[in-house]
């Protein structure tokens, strides 16, 4: 009876243990079944031999018969088992033929996979559109579950065959739709919303129910949707995050988890993490302390890592560290989703961050890229300095902003003339963005002229809330401002500094709107044929001036770029197209480059390489329109070129761990990129 029952239920049990063909456990169910049957048969024969009989002759005859039967059955089952195993290997050989040169189970070397050792478990990078994949990895899902799995859901795009195979009959309307039709429908709906925050919410809802359609739409309509999923709309979303919160995206690690951060990281369902974007919410864009509601920033940044840089979604992890907030409005808001306490400081904060950084390395290894995002100045510099030599870390506010601005300046030289060293730079804002940009510019000038860094820094001047940063203020200056304190008389206002320093380039990183006044812009235009004005603060409301103001007040002379997008503007019959010095040009491609070469640390020369690669992507047509950045429509090609340059520099510096080095890094970068086209399911 036991034998009949177990043979009856084992097939359904092994069906529940189905695995995709690229999984190392693909042939496990059939082997389990046959192994169990062989074991049962052998033990059953043994029991028969031990049974008492009425006579010695009967026992001998029965034993001989049972032995022959058992031996025959064992040979049969072993042949079946070997046949199934051979069939599995044959299937992988067939799949390898389809994949071409892409790795498969037969020759997978963990050190040669994307990310220098992070395996593409779901086939997101290597699967082709025509290759059949299994839309689950552990057990047979119900159709109801499949429709709620954002990674595999296709909505009305499930074919008739797929609807039969995956229990979807009756759960979907009978109509069939293509991904392209779904995209047109979604874009029509998005364009019908008048409020940007409604578009943001609609996109976030789509991301949670149909991941591939979300990224397909974002990639195909990047210029239109970038301001929706990121700045400036994401700033408003963070301000209202508690009210619009529906379901968690990413990990929330609060002070309640102190001492248990490693356990919290293990709660995240993915193990092959390549990029983490983490914030403590203290300086969200130009909006200040938003505490736990700053999660919109890591979520938005990682969406761009995938859409613009091709890093697969399952390898991205957004994290918010909730260490309290000093925002009284949030502390008194009944809908606030974070800890209602003041921020911790000092050693307690340092210990909490140390536990987090150690836990990340223990969970995800040496080569996971940790991007610090929107930390306050006093923490941002310290964290980058402390962990820059022990972890693979990158601060987008300091390094990413610096790299994208430097790229714009290098490109602008074709319009304004001269070399970088021939220009004088004045910054409004001496925080992490301003000083980070200044340092990278000084490094590039030093590299070009072979002059000492201390000497090249004298070409750059900073203005903070107390006026021009000068050496007479040294005792009261924060440590990151001191390298920029040059010999000069104290000046209180930006206008005074512009009139005295006579810069050729004016850069705003203050986070305070409308600080490039008409007098300031007119002064810049009075002693520059083509003044370069960069109003970089985000969101749009915090920009130092608008594109219209810059072009009008300079009488059309200015070359203008901003952090948030502005529409083209017509002045005296000529249409000016403002550039956007958006970090999204740099960090997705930079991150892809770091990942694909298996870099173990970030070096300043890798940032310079990214800047130079971006500057080279500006075409003559772009220059003719006054642009110093290429259009976002080509962002994936741009990101591939940036990734290749960053990886090449990492190999040159000995910081890349992936061996051997690919012959064509641009093609390799393109091959590593996630594509959101729907897959066909078995």
XYZ file of C-alpha atoms in Angstrom:
682
model
C 0.000 0.000 0.000
C 2.826 2.406 0.902
C 4.530 1.721 -2.395
C 1.359 2.462 -4.365
C 0.734 5.694 -2.473
C 4.288 6.998 -2.777
C 4.405 6.216 -6.499
C 1.087 8.016 -6.852
C 2.169 11.242 -5.131
C 5.860 11.500 -6.088
C 5.161 12.860 -9.607
C 3.061 15.724 -8.217
C 5.724 16.355 -5.579
C 8.446 16.656 -8.211
C 6.190 18.927 -10.254
C 6.154 21.280 -7.271
C 9.959 21.220 -7.386
C 10.287 22.412 -10.991
C 13.306 24.556 -11.840
C 14.279 26.604 -14.925
C 16.662 24.957 -17.368
C 19.470 27.378 -16.503
C 19.215 26.472 -12.814
C 21.818 24.042 -11.411
C 18.881 22.167 -9.842
C 17.097 21.549 -13.181
C 17.380 17.721 -13.082
C 16.957 17.407 -9.299
C 13.236 16.396 -9.246
C 13.607 13.462 -11.653
C 16.752 12.294 -9.899
C 15.003 12.491 -6.541
C 12.127 10.359 -7.848
C 14.296 7.682 -9.384
C 16.702 7.673 -6.423
C 13.820 7.235 -4.012
C 12.401 4.377 -6.084
C 15.772 2.628 -6.263
C 16.222 3.011 -2.533
C 12.672 1.777 -1.850
C 13.140 -1.184 -4.169
C 16.402 -2.209 -2.533
C 15.036 -1.904 0.978
C 11.861 -3.761 -0.033
C 13.934 -6.648 -1.442
C 15.935 -6.754 1.760
C 12.743 -7.011 3.781
C 11.466 -9.850 1.571
C 14.637 -11.808 2.145
C 14.152 -11.581 5.868
C 10.542 -12.816 5.820
C 9.983 -16.205 7.633
C 8.556 -19.045 5.512
C 7.295 -22.482 6.258
C 10.222 -24.316 4.702
C 13.855 -23.753 3.831
C 13.152 -24.670 0.202
C 10.347 -22.096 -0.056
C 12.562 -19.446 1.485
C 15.377 -20.199 -0.997
C 13.088 -20.096 -4.025
C 11.409 -16.869 -2.919
C 14.765 -15.276 -2.146
C 16.154 -16.171 -5.573
C 13.010 -14.897 -7.325
C 13.010 -11.668 -5.319
C 16.695 -11.141 -5.925
C 16.256 -11.477 -9.695
C 13.224 -9.159 -9.623
C 14.999 -6.572 -7.497
C 18.144 -6.670 -9.609
C 16.112 -6.249 -12.795
C 14.113 -3.352 -11.336
C 17.233 -1.614 -10.079
C 18.908 -1.869 -13.519
C 15.795 -0.430 -15.170
C 15.538 2.499 -12.761
C 19.231 3.290 -13.027
C 18.942 3.390 -16.836
C 15.972 5.758 -16.521
C 17.888 7.949 -14.091
C 20.968 8.079 -16.328
C 18.783 8.789 -19.342
C 17.121 11.738 -17.630
C 20.441 13.141 -16.498
C 21.793 12.750 -20.045
C 18.658 14.414 -21.372
C 19.262 17.369 -19.010
C 22.842 17.773 -20.275
C 21.635 17.473 -23.865
C 19.074 20.217 -23.189
C 21.795 22.514 -21.822
C 23.872 21.800 -24.940
C 20.883 22.828 -27.045
C 20.324 25.986 -24.955
C 24.006 26.814 -25.215
C 23.625 26.690 -28.992
C 20.765 29.176 -28.784
C 22.677 31.472 -26.439
C 25.757 31.492 -28.621
C 28.768 32.666 -26.636
C 26.774 33.500 -23.507
C 27.600 31.384 -20.427
C 25.448 28.449 -19.420
C 25.391 25.756 -16.751
C 27.868 23.619 -18.673
C 30.687 26.145 -18.510
C 29.589 28.710 -15.919
C 32.509 30.297 -14.143
C 31.318 32.585 -11.327
C 34.254 34.926 -11.923
C 33.208 35.451 -15.533
C 29.574 36.330 -14.978
C 28.157 39.836 -15.070
C 29.420 41.804 -12.113
C 32.627 39.835 -11.747
C 31.001 36.992 -9.857
C 27.298 37.817 -9.436
C 25.333 35.211 -11.385
C 22.405 36.201 -13.600
C 20.051 33.782 -11.873
C 16.875 34.897 -13.630
C 18.386 35.076 -17.114
C 17.585 38.784 -17.290
C 20.829 39.659 -19.027
C 21.516 36.618 -21.188
C 18.053 35.396 -22.169
C 16.908 36.404 -25.622
C 13.399 37.405 -26.572
C 12.819 34.070 -28.326
C 14.274 31.895 -25.586
C 11.632 30.224 -23.483
C 11.951 30.859 -19.758
C 10.074 29.572 -16.750
C 8.245 32.396 -14.946
C 9.131 31.024 -11.498
C 12.132 29.371 -9.947
C 11.051 27.265 -6.985
C 7.493 26.000 -7.265
C 4.636 25.900 -9.718
C 2.723 29.151 -9.210
C -0.994 29.602 -9.653
C -2.176 31.959 -12.358
C -3.451 34.319 -9.679
C 0.029 34.475 -8.142
C 1.697 34.930 -11.530
C -0.453 37.977 -12.312
C 0.760 39.553 -9.067
C 4.426 38.808 -9.678
C 5.817 42.090 -11.027
C 8.859 40.429 -12.573
C 6.876 37.974 -14.725
C 3.439 39.551 -15.151
C 2.595 40.517 -18.746
C -1.084 41.350 -18.320
C -3.021 40.929 -21.558
C 0.224 40.091 -23.389
C 0.096 36.469 -22.166
C -0.406 34.282 -25.252
C -3.124 31.644 -25.605
C -0.550 28.905 -24.983
C 0.767 30.654 -21.872
C -2.748 31.139 -20.520
C -3.336 27.391 -20.808
C 0.038 26.412 -19.369
C -0.017 28.761 -16.386
C -3.600 28.514 -15.151
C -4.604 31.959 -16.411
C -7.862 31.015 -18.141
C -10.686 33.102 -16.742
C -8.323 35.356 -14.803
C -7.793 37.639 -17.805
C -10.181 39.149 -20.363
C -10.032 37.237 -23.676
C -8.293 40.036 -25.627
C -4.605 39.681 -26.481
C -2.298 42.690 -26.425
C 1.290 43.369 -27.439
C 3.785 45.161 -25.223
C 3.812 48.032 -27.727
C 0.036 48.452 -27.441
C 0.271 48.371 -23.648
C 2.933 51.084 -23.845
C 0.762 53.332 -26.022
C -2.178 52.903 -23.650
C -0.072 53.727 -20.586
C 1.459 56.815 -22.206
C -2.011 58.024 -23.203
C -3.141 57.661 -19.588
C -0.042 59.413 -18.230
C -0.481 62.364 -20.569
C -4.073 62.770 -19.424
C -2.931 63.628 -15.882
C -2.476 67.338 -15.256
C -0.654 66.993 -11.927
C 2.965 65.655 -12.086
C 2.548 63.795 -8.787
C -0.307 61.785 -10.342
C 2.026 60.700 -13.140
C 4.634 59.733 -10.548
C 2.137 57.601 -8.639
C 0.916 55.955 -11.837
C 4.490 55.038 -12.802
C 5.270 53.670 -9.347
C 2.090 51.576 -9.438
C 3.133 50.199 -12.823
C 6.595 49.355 -11.504
C 5.009 47.289 -8.744
C 2.724 45.271 -11.021
C 4.606 44.964 -14.356
C 8.330 45.611 -14.081
C 9.244 45.043 -17.728
C 6.527 47.345 -19.058
C 7.630 50.051 -16.592
C 11.215 49.985 -17.870
C 10.179 49.654 -21.518
C 8.081 52.815 -21.212
C 10.795 54.682 -19.292
C 13.509 53.777 -21.806
C 11.407 54.643 -24.859
C 10.161 57.955 -23.399
C 13.118 58.931 -21.242
C 13.102 62.680 -21.934
C 9.400 62.927 -21.116
C 9.377 60.646 -18.077
C 12.744 61.388 -16.440
C 11.291 64.482 -14.703
C 8.392 62.306 -13.532
C 10.287 59.416 -11.915
C 13.102 61.655 -10.691
C 13.752 65.350 -10.156
C 11.782 67.542 -9.890
C 8.658 65.414 -9.203
C 10.404 63.002 -6.847
C 11.025 65.917 -4.477
C 7.297 66.532 -4.071
C 6.758 62.783 -3.755
C 9.228 62.610 -0.853
C 7.528 65.533 0.878
C 4.181 63.710 0.668
C 5.540 60.161 0.936
C 3.632 59.370 4.109
C 0.324 60.302 2.507
C 0.859 58.492 -0.806
C 2.596 55.429 0.707
C 0.963 52.192 -0.492
C 3.490 49.401 -0.217
C 7.179 49.353 0.771
C 9.890 49.535 -1.864
C 13.328 48.676 -0.542
C 14.573 48.161 3.001
C 13.887 50.426 5.961
C 16.601 50.009 8.586
C 15.832 52.018 11.709
C 17.413 52.392 15.132
C 15.050 49.637 16.280
C 17.193 47.231 14.235
C 20.490 48.285 15.812
C 22.484 45.146 16.522
C 20.347 43.173 14.031
C 21.119 44.871 10.710
C 22.616 41.698 9.227
C 19.357 39.871 9.936
C 17.367 42.693 8.321
C 19.470 42.503 5.145
C 18.750 38.785 4.967
C 15.032 39.564 4.896
C 15.471 41.006 1.401
C 14.458 38.260 -1.064
C 17.340 38.769 -3.527
C 20.872 37.616 -2.784
C 22.794 38.719 -5.892
C 22.878 42.444 -5.150
C 25.218 44.605 -7.235
C 24.155 48.182 -6.382
C 22.803 49.692 -3.164
C 21.601 53.302 -2.984
C 21.307 54.377 0.640
C 20.159 57.609 2.293
C 19.456 58.811 5.815
C 17.106 61.468 4.429
C 18.773 64.466 6.060
C 19.338 66.539 2.896
C 16.840 65.480 0.236
C 17.577 67.520 -2.907
C 17.183 71.169 -1.811
C 14.272 70.332 0.480
C 16.131 69.556 3.711
C 15.457 66.862 6.296
C 12.678 64.513 5.162
C 13.689 61.607 7.381
C 12.310 58.211 6.436
C 10.311 59.746 3.580
C 13.545 60.165 1.638
C 13.072 56.583 0.343
C 11.780 58.065 -2.915
C 15.365 59.044 -3.770
C 16.991 55.554 -3.630
C 13.986 54.052 -5.431
C 14.184 56.689 -8.168
C 17.963 56.448 -8.546
C 17.867 52.666 -8.932
C 15.076 52.915 -11.503
C 17.525 55.002 -13.533
C 20.366 52.533 -12.920
C 18.199 49.979 -14.740
C 16.554 52.158 -17.396
C 19.617 54.229 -18.327
C 22.509 51.988 -17.303
C 21.037 48.537 -17.855
C 21.721 47.174 -14.350
C 19.111 44.453 -13.867
C 16.350 45.294 -11.351
C 16.862 42.222 -9.171
C 20.454 43.353 -8.508
C 19.364 46.752 -7.118
C 18.547 47.444 -3.471
C 17.199 50.806 -2.179
C 17.782 51.406 1.535
C 16.734 54.136 3.952
C 18.514 54.423 7.296
C 16.011 55.885 9.747
C 18.012 57.603 12.478
C 15.254 60.068 13.325
C 14.418 63.489 11.932
C 14.698 67.078 13.108
C 11.798 68.136 10.888
C 9.138 69.266 13.352
C 6.421 69.133 10.707
C 7.075 65.448 10.149
C 7.358 64.694 13.864
C 3.871 66.126 14.319
C 2.416 64.481 11.183
C 0.105 61.561 12.012
C 0.890 60.009 8.607
C 4.695 60.135 8.973
C 6.075 56.626 8.340
C 9.375 56.935 10.216
C 10.655 57.078 13.789
C 9.214 60.040 15.656
C 12.383 61.126 17.421
C 15.235 63.581 16.964
C 18.233 62.519 14.869
C 21.084 60.762 16.595
C 24.528 62.301 16.255
C 28.156 61.649 17.076
C 29.441 58.239 18.115
C 25.992 56.632 18.198
C 25.466 57.577 14.547
C 28.972 56.418 13.592
C 28.446 53.040 15.291
C 25.107 52.547 13.506
C 26.706 53.284 10.108
C 29.646 51.021 10.911
C 27.291 48.130 11.655
C 25.436 48.791 8.410
C 28.569 48.917 6.244
C 29.969 45.752 7.826
C 26.678 43.920 7.371
C 26.485 44.918 3.687
C 29.953 43.569 2.969
C 29.208 40.382 4.904
C 25.924 39.853 3.027
C 26.858 40.869 -0.516
C 30.633 40.760 -0.724
C 33.459 43.082 -1.621
C 32.170 44.195 -5.030
C 28.726 45.571 -4.211
C 28.589 49.274 -5.107
C 27.240 51.400 -2.246
C 26.023 54.808 -3.368
C 25.579 57.367 -0.581
C 22.704 59.676 -1.431
C 21.499 62.930 0.151
C 23.439 62.774 3.408
C 24.070 66.115 5.106
C 27.443 67.770 4.420
C 28.955 66.964 7.806
C 28.278 63.238 7.304
C 28.735 62.943 3.527
C 32.434 63.879 3.488
C 33.264 61.818 6.569
C 31.545 58.693 5.237
C 33.254 58.973 1.859
C 36.653 59.481 3.491
C 36.158 56.698 6.034
C 34.813 53.967 3.760
C 36.430 54.949 0.449
C 39.421 52.701 1.159
C 37.556 49.755 2.681
C 34.396 49.518 0.542
C 33.294 50.150 -3.040
C 31.528 53.459 -2.313
C 30.380 56.390 -4.410
C 28.692 59.641 -3.391
C 26.576 60.962 -6.224
C 26.115 64.400 -4.633
C 29.884 64.912 -4.386
C 31.402 62.751 -7.127
C 28.511 62.265 -9.563
C 27.629 65.960 -9.683
C 31.296 66.853 -10.078
C 31.727 64.427 -12.963
C 28.689 65.622 -14.916
C 29.594 69.303 -14.439
C 33.181 68.689 -15.525
C 31.852 66.936 -18.642
C 29.753 70.009 -19.463
C 32.732 72.302 -18.975
C 34.960 70.161 -21.220
C 32.273 70.185 -23.911
C 31.679 73.937 -23.494
C 35.309 74.710 -24.331
C 34.409 74.252 -28.013
C 31.928 77.125 -27.646
C 33.785 79.504 -25.329
C 37.317 78.684 -26.451
C 40.547 78.182 -24.536
C 41.641 75.393 -22.231
C 40.165 74.580 -18.832
C 43.119 76.267 -17.132
C 42.361 79.530 -18.960
C 39.049 79.987 -17.147
C 38.104 81.297 -13.715
C 35.308 79.600 -11.776
C 33.021 81.063 -9.124
C 30.655 78.884 -7.091
C 27.598 79.926 -5.141
C 27.397 77.159 -2.561
C 30.301 75.567 -0.691
C 28.716 72.314 0.403
C 29.344 68.760 -0.768
C 28.273 69.457 -4.368
C 30.194 72.738 -4.742
C 33.433 71.541 -3.184
C 33.178 68.173 -4.976
C 32.857 69.870 -8.370
C 35.673 72.286 -7.565
C 38.010 69.470 -6.559
C 37.408 67.454 -9.729
C 37.934 70.543 -11.921
C 41.193 71.272 -10.089
C 42.287 67.646 -10.572
C 41.586 67.809 -14.305
C 43.493 71.104 -14.670
C 46.389 69.591 -12.728
C 46.353 66.526 -14.970
C 46.336 68.662 -18.123
C 48.964 71.218 -17.045
C 51.077 69.057 -14.700
C 50.774 71.875 -12.138
C 50.436 71.020 -8.413
C 46.881 70.615 -7.163
C 47.383 73.386 -4.598
C 48.172 75.762 -7.473
C 45.252 74.765 -9.711
C 42.783 75.247 -6.853
C 43.480 78.968 -7.003
C 41.479 79.148 -10.241
C 38.319 78.308 -8.292
C 36.480 80.545 -5.814
C 33.572 79.721 -3.506
C 30.839 81.853 -1.948
C 28.880 80.490 1.012
C 26.163 81.985 3.218
C 28.707 84.316 4.862
C 30.298 85.581 1.641
C 33.469 84.818 -0.295
C 35.522 81.971 1.207
C 38.877 83.623 1.987
C 41.910 82.776 4.116
C 41.029 85.331 6.822
C 38.019 83.124 7.683
C 40.108 79.959 8.121
C 39.493 79.490 11.842
C 35.713 79.379 11.431
C 35.589 77.339 8.206
C 34.544 73.701 8.007
C 37.399 71.399 7.011
C 36.131 70.750 3.449
C 36.070 74.514 2.690
C 39.625 75.291 3.808
C 41.392 74.252 0.554
C 39.361 76.958 -1.213
C 40.152 79.805 1.193
C 42.393 82.026 -0.955
C 43.997 85.379 -0.230
C 41.446 88.135 -0.887
C 39.595 90.824 0.945
C 36.300 89.627 2.502
C 33.235 90.118 0.311
C 29.692 89.680 1.598
C 27.553 89.174 -1.509
C 27.639 87.150 -4.712
C 27.384 90.313 -6.835
C 30.469 91.770 -5.136
C 32.346 88.516 -5.739
C 31.359 88.445 -9.429
C 32.493 92.031 -9.904
C 35.806 91.441 -8.108
C 36.780 87.936 -9.354
C 35.366 88.387 -12.894
C 34.732 84.670 -13.453
C 34.126 83.164 -16.884
C 32.051 80.360 -15.336
C 29.348 80.822 -12.684
C 28.112 77.632 -10.953
C 25.193 77.466 -8.530
C 24.965 74.649 -5.967
C 23.373 76.630 -3.131
C 19.972 74.961 -3.006
C 18.424 78.441 -2.821
C 16.262 79.644 -5.690
C 16.567 82.955 -7.544
C 20.037 83.814 -6.221
C 21.462 84.490 -9.689
C 19.782 87.886 -9.865
C 19.486 90.106 -12.918
C 22.432 92.201 -11.665
C 24.609 89.097 -11.321
C 23.795 87.772 -14.807
C 24.238 91.204 -16.402
C 27.610 91.544 -14.691
C 28.692 88.144 -16.072
C 27.634 89.222 -19.581
C 29.462 92.559 -19.280
C 32.959 91.050 -19.248
C 32.350 87.711 -21.039
C 31.463 87.228 -24.686
C 29.842 83.880 -23.811
C 29.341 83.580 -20.036
C 28.823 79.990 -18.900
C 26.051 79.880 -16.285
C 25.140 76.611 -14.531
C 22.139 76.770 -12.162
C 22.387 73.256 -10.739
C 20.187 73.212 -7.627
C 17.176 70.886 -7.567
C 14.229 70.769 -7.779
C 13.190 73.459 -10.286
C 11.882 75.753 -7.540
C 15.375 75.850 -6.012
C 17.240 76.653 -9.242
C 19.427 79.769 -8.951
C 17.744 81.174 -12.069
C 15.586 79.953 -14.942
C 16.669 79.455 -18.538
C 14.473 82.347 -19.614
C 16.120 84.672 -17.095
C 19.644 83.636 -18.076
C 19.040 84.163 -21.801
C 17.043 87.375 -21.376
C 19.315 89.099 -18.849
C 22.452 88.183 -20.820
C 20.765 89.306 -24.082
C 21.199 85.845 -25.562
C 24.928 85.603 -24.809
C 24.795 82.989 -22.033
C 25.516 79.292 -22.402
C 23.112 77.847 -19.849
C 22.562 74.500 -18.174
C 20.570 73.520 -15.103
C 20.046 70.612 -12.741
C 16.321 70.316 -13.487
C 14.883 70.563 -17.011
C 13.680 73.789 -18.635
C 11.796 74.152 -21.912
C 13.424 75.725 -24.982
C 13.188 79.512 -25.013
C 12.992 81.934 -27.928
C 14.824 85.256 -27.644
C 14.871 87.805 -30.471
C 13.958 85.203 -33.077
C 16.484 82.589 -31.956
C 15.493 79.422 -30.090
C 17.775 78.427 -27.218
C 17.725 74.837 -25.935
C 18.873 74.702 -22.293
C 21.200 71.884 -21.309
C 20.555 69.754 -18.269
C 23.537 68.944 -16.051
C 21.717 65.923 -14.670
C 23.620 63.334 -12.658
C 21.624 60.715 -14.567
C 24.158 61.187 -17.383
C 26.899 59.805 -15.158
C 25.909 57.481 -12.330
C 24.078 54.754 -14.349
C 26.975 54.331 -16.791
C 29.539 54.742 -14.035
C 27.822 52.048 -11.964
C 27.609 49.670 -14.926
C 31.315 50.154 -15.614
C 32.255 49.438 -12.015
C 30.070 46.321 -11.933
C 31.054 44.796 -15.251
C 34.794 44.931 -14.525
C 34.399 43.780 -10.918
C 36.048 46.923 -9.513
C 36.907 46.789 -5.826
C 37.334 50.540 -5.213
C 36.404 53.886 -6.807
C 39.299 56.132 -7.847
C 39.134 59.805 -8.879
C 40.656 58.942 -12.255
C 37.592 56.791 -12.970
C 35.412 59.894 -12.464
C 37.619 61.900 -14.833
C 37.306 59.097 -17.392
C 33.508 59.240 -17.089
C 33.525 63.028 -17.621
C 35.702 62.803 -20.717
C 33.558 60.010 -22.164
C 30.368 62.064 -21.680
C 31.915 65.196 -23.224
C 32.838 63.197 -26.342
C 29.180 62.278 -26.889
C 28.201 65.914 -27.674
C 27.743 66.255 -31.452
C 28.256 69.236 -33.751
C 24.477 69.456 -34.092
C 24.197 69.755 -30.302
C 26.801 72.523 -30.277
C 24.881 74.374 -32.988
C 21.883 74.499 -30.628
C 24.043 75.773 -27.767
C 23.967 72.428 -25.960
C 26.878 71.219 -23.872
C 25.236 67.851 -23.090
C 23.901 65.253 -25.538
C 20.146 64.551 -25.623
C 18.808 61.869 -23.286
C 17.303 60.000 -26.231
C 20.714 58.322 -26.717
C 21.322 57.728 -23.015
C 21.874 53.960 -23.231
C 24.551 54.400 -25.875
C 26.067 57.177 -23.759
C 26.011 54.962 -20.662
C 27.708 52.103 -22.536
C 30.546 54.417 -23.599
C 30.906 55.811 -20.071
C 30.906 52.274 -18.630
C 33.610 51.218 -21.061
C 35.816 54.213 -20.183
C 35.358 53.657 -16.441
C 36.148 49.942 -16.761
C 39.211 50.659 -18.918
C 40.541 53.041 -16.278
C 39.852 50.482 -13.519
C 41.880 47.878 -15.458
C 44.658 50.426 -15.967
C 44.738 51.200 -12.228
C 44.685 47.523 -11.246
C 41.307 47.876 -9.510
C 39.342 45.498 -11.779
C 38.928 41.885 -10.665
C 37.188 40.414 -13.696
C 39.586 38.396 -15.820
C 40.240 38.169 -18.673
C 39.534 41.739 -19.758
C 36.981 41.852 -22.620
C 38.493 42.904 -25.935
C 35.734 45.394 -26.763
C 34.496 47.048 -23.575
C 31.739 49.047 -25.292
C 30.209 45.918 -26.840
C 30.610 44.070 -23.566
C 28.830 46.889 -21.719
C 25.953 46.740 -24.204
C 25.743 42.955 -23.813
C 25.468 43.319 -20.028
C 22.489 45.670 -20.223
C 19.089 44.501 -19.044
C 16.424 44.669 -21.746
C 12.762 44.909 -20.714
C 11.197 43.146 -23.712
C 8.694 40.457 -22.645
C 9.960 36.872 -22.549
C 8.064 33.871 -23.900
C 7.156 31.376 -21.184
C 7.089 27.592 -21.317
